[in-house]
CSV table of C-alpha atoms in Angstrom, one decimal:
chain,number,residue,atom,x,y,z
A,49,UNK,CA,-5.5,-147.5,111.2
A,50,UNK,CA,-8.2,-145.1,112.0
A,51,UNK,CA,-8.5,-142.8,115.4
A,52,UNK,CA,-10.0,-143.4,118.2
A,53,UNK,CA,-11.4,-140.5,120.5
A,54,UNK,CA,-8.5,-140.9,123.4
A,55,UNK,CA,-9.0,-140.2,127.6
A,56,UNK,CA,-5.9,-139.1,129.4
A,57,UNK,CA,-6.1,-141.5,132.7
A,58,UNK,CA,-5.1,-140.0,136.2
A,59,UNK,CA,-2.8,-139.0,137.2
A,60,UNK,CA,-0.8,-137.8,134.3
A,61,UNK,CA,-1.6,-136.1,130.5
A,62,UNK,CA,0.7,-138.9,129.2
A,63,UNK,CA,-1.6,-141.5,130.3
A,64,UNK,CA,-3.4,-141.9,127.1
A,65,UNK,CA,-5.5,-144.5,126.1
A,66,UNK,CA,-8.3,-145.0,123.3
A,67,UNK,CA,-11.4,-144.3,124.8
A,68,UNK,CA,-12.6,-148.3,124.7
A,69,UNK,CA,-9.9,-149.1,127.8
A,70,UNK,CA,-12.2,-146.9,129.8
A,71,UNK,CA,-15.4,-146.5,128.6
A,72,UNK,CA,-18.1,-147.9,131.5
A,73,UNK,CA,-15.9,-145.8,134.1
A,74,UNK,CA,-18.6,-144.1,136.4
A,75,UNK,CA,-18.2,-140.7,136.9
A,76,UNK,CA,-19.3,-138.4,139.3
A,77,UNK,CA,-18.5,-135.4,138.0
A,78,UNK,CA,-18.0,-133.8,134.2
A,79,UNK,CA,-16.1,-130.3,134.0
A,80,UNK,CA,-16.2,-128.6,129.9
A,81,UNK,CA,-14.2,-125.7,129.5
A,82,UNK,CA,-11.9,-123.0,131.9
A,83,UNK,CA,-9.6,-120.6,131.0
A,84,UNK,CA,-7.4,-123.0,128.6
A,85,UNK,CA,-10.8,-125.0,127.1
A,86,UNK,CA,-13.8,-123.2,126.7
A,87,UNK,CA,-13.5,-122.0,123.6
A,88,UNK,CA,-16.9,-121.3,121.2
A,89,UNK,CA,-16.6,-124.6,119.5
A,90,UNK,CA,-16.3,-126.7,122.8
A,91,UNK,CA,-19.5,-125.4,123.7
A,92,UNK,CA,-21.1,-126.1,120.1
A,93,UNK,CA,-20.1,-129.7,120.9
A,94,UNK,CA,-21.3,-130.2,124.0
A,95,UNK,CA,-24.8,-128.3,123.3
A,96,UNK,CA,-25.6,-130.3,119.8
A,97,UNK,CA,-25.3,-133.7,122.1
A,98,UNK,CA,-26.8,-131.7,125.3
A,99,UNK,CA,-29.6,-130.5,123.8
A,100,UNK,CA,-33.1,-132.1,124.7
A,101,UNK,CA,-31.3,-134.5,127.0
A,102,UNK,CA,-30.8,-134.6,130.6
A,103,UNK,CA,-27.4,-134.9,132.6
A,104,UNK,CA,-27.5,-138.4,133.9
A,105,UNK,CA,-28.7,-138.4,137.9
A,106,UNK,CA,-26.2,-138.1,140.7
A,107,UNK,CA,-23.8,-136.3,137.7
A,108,UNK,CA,-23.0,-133.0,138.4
A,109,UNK,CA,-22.1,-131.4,135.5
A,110,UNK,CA,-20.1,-127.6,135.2
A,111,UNK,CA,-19.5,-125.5,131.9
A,112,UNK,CA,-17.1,-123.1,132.1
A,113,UNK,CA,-16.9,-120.7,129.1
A,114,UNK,CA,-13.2,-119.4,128.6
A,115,UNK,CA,-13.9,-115.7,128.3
A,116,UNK,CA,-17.0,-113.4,128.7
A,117,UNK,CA,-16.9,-112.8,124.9
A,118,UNK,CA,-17.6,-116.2,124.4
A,119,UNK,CA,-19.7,-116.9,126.7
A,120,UNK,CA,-22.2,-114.1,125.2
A,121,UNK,CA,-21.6,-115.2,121.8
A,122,UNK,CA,-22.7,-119.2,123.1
A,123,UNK,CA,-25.7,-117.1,124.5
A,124,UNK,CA,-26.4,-115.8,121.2
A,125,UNK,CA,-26.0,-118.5,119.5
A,126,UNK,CA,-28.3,-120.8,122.0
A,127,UNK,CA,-25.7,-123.2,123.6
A,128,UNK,CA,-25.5,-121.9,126.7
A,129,UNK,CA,-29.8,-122.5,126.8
A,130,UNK,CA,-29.6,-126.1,125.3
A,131,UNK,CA,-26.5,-127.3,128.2
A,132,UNK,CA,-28.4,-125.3,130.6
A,133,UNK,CA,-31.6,-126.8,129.6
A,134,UNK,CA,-30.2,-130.0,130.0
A,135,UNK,CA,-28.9,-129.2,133.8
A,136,UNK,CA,-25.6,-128.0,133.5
A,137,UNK,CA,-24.3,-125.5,135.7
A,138,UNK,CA,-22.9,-122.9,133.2
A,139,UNK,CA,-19.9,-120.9,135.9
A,140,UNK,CA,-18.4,-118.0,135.4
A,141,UNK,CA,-15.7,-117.9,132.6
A,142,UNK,CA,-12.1,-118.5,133.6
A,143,UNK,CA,-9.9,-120.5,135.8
A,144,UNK,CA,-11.1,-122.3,138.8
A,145,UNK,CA,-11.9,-125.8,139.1
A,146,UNK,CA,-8.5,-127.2,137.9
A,147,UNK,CA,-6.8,-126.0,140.7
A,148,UNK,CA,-9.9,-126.4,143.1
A,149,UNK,CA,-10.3,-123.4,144.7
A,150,UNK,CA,-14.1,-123.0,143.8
A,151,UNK,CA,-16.8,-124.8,141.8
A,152,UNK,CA,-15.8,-128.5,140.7
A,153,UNK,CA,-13.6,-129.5,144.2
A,154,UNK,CA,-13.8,-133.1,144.5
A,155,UNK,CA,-14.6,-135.0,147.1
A,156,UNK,CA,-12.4,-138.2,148.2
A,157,UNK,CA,-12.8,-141.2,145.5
A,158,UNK,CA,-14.5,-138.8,143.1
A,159,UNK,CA,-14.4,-139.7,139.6
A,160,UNK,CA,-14.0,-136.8,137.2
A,161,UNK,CA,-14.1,-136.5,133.3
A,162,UNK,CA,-12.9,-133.0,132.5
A,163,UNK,CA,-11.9,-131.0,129.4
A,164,UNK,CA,-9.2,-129.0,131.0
A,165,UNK,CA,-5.4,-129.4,130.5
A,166,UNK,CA,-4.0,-131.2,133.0
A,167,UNK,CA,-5.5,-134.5,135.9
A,168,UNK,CA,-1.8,-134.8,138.3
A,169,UNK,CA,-2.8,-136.1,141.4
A,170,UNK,CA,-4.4,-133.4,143.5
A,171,UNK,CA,-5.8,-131.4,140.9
A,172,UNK,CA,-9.7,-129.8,141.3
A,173,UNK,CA,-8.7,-130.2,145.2
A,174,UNK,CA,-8.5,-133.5,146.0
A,175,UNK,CA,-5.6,-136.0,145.8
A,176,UNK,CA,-7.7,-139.1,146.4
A,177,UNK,CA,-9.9,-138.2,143.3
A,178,UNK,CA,-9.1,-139.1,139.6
A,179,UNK,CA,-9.7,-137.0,136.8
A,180,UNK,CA,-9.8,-138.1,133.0
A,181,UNK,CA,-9.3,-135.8,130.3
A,182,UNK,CA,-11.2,-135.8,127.2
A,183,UNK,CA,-12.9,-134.0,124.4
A,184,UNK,CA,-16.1,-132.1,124.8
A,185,UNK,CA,-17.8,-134.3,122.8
A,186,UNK,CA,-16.9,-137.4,124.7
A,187,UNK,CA,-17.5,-135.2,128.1
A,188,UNK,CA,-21.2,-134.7,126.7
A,189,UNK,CA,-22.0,-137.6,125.7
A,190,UNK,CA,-20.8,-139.5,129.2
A,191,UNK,CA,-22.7,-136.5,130.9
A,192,UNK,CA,-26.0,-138.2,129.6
A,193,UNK,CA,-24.7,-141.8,130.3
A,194,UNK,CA,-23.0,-141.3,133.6
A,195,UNK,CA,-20.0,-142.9,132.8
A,196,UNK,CA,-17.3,-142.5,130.2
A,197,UNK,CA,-18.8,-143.2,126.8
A,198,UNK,CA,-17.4,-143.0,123.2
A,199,UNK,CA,-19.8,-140.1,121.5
A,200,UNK,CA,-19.9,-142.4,118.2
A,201,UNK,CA,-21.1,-145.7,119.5
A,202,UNK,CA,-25.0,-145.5,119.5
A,203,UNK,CA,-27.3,-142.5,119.3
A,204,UNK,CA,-28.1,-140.8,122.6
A,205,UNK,CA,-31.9,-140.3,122.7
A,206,UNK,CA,-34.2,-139.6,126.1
A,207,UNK,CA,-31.0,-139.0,128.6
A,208,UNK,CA,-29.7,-142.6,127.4
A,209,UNK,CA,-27.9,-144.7,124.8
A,210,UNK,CA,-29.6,-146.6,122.5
């Protein structure tokens, strides 16, 4: 069999299911990177899909580099221009909006799509909020789209799928 990009479902990481048992979900918000998942190559993904596009209206959409060195480096290299570019809100690099205690706090019946670590009820401030965990591919992609969408299934052209 071959494998399917996969979304951890609130409120647990266990709660795993391939990507088409989701995809359509509309999402409110999409979180790549923090301390544990910013890394260079997260924000590689998300700015090859990212750039030239535009994050899907009434998405908000927060990039969160894992470490000053790599967010210079994604400077560098022009990824932090192309998600920028494409209305991200690039944060300051670290910890912050699993836990909710700054940028990315849900609000009540928010629908997150995050590519942090953990989505147990509660996390990024708000118990009556779900978060889904993915990859930062799939977190681009559904940043354009608005809702949870499998970064294979069509080409994303003019802030849509096609």
């Amino acid at each position: 069999t071959k494998l399917v990009p996969q979304i951890a479902c609130p409120h647990t990481v266990d709660n795993v299911k391939p990507i088409d048992e989701v995809k359509g979900k509309k999402l409110n918000q999409i979180v790549i990177g923090s301390c544990t998942n910013g890394r260079l190559d997260d924000l590689e993904a998300a700015a090859k899909i990212l750039k030239g596009r535009r994050v899907a209206d009434g998405v908000r959409m927060l990039v969160f580099p894992a470490s000053w060195r790599i967010y210079h480096k994604a400077v560098d290299l022009g990824y932090i221009q192309d998600i920028s570019r494409a209305g991200a809100v690039v944060c300051n690099p670290g910890c912050g909006p699993c836990l909710g205690i700054h940028q990315g706090a849900l609000a009540d019946n928010d629908v997150a799509l995050a590519t942090t670590n953990r989505n147990f009820k509660g996390r990024m401030g708000n118990p009556k909020a779900e978060v889904y965990l993915c990859s930062p591919a799939t977190a681009a992609a559904s940043a354009i789209t608005g809702v949870i969408t499998d970064p294979r299934e069509a080409e994303i052209k003019a802030g849509a799928l096609i």
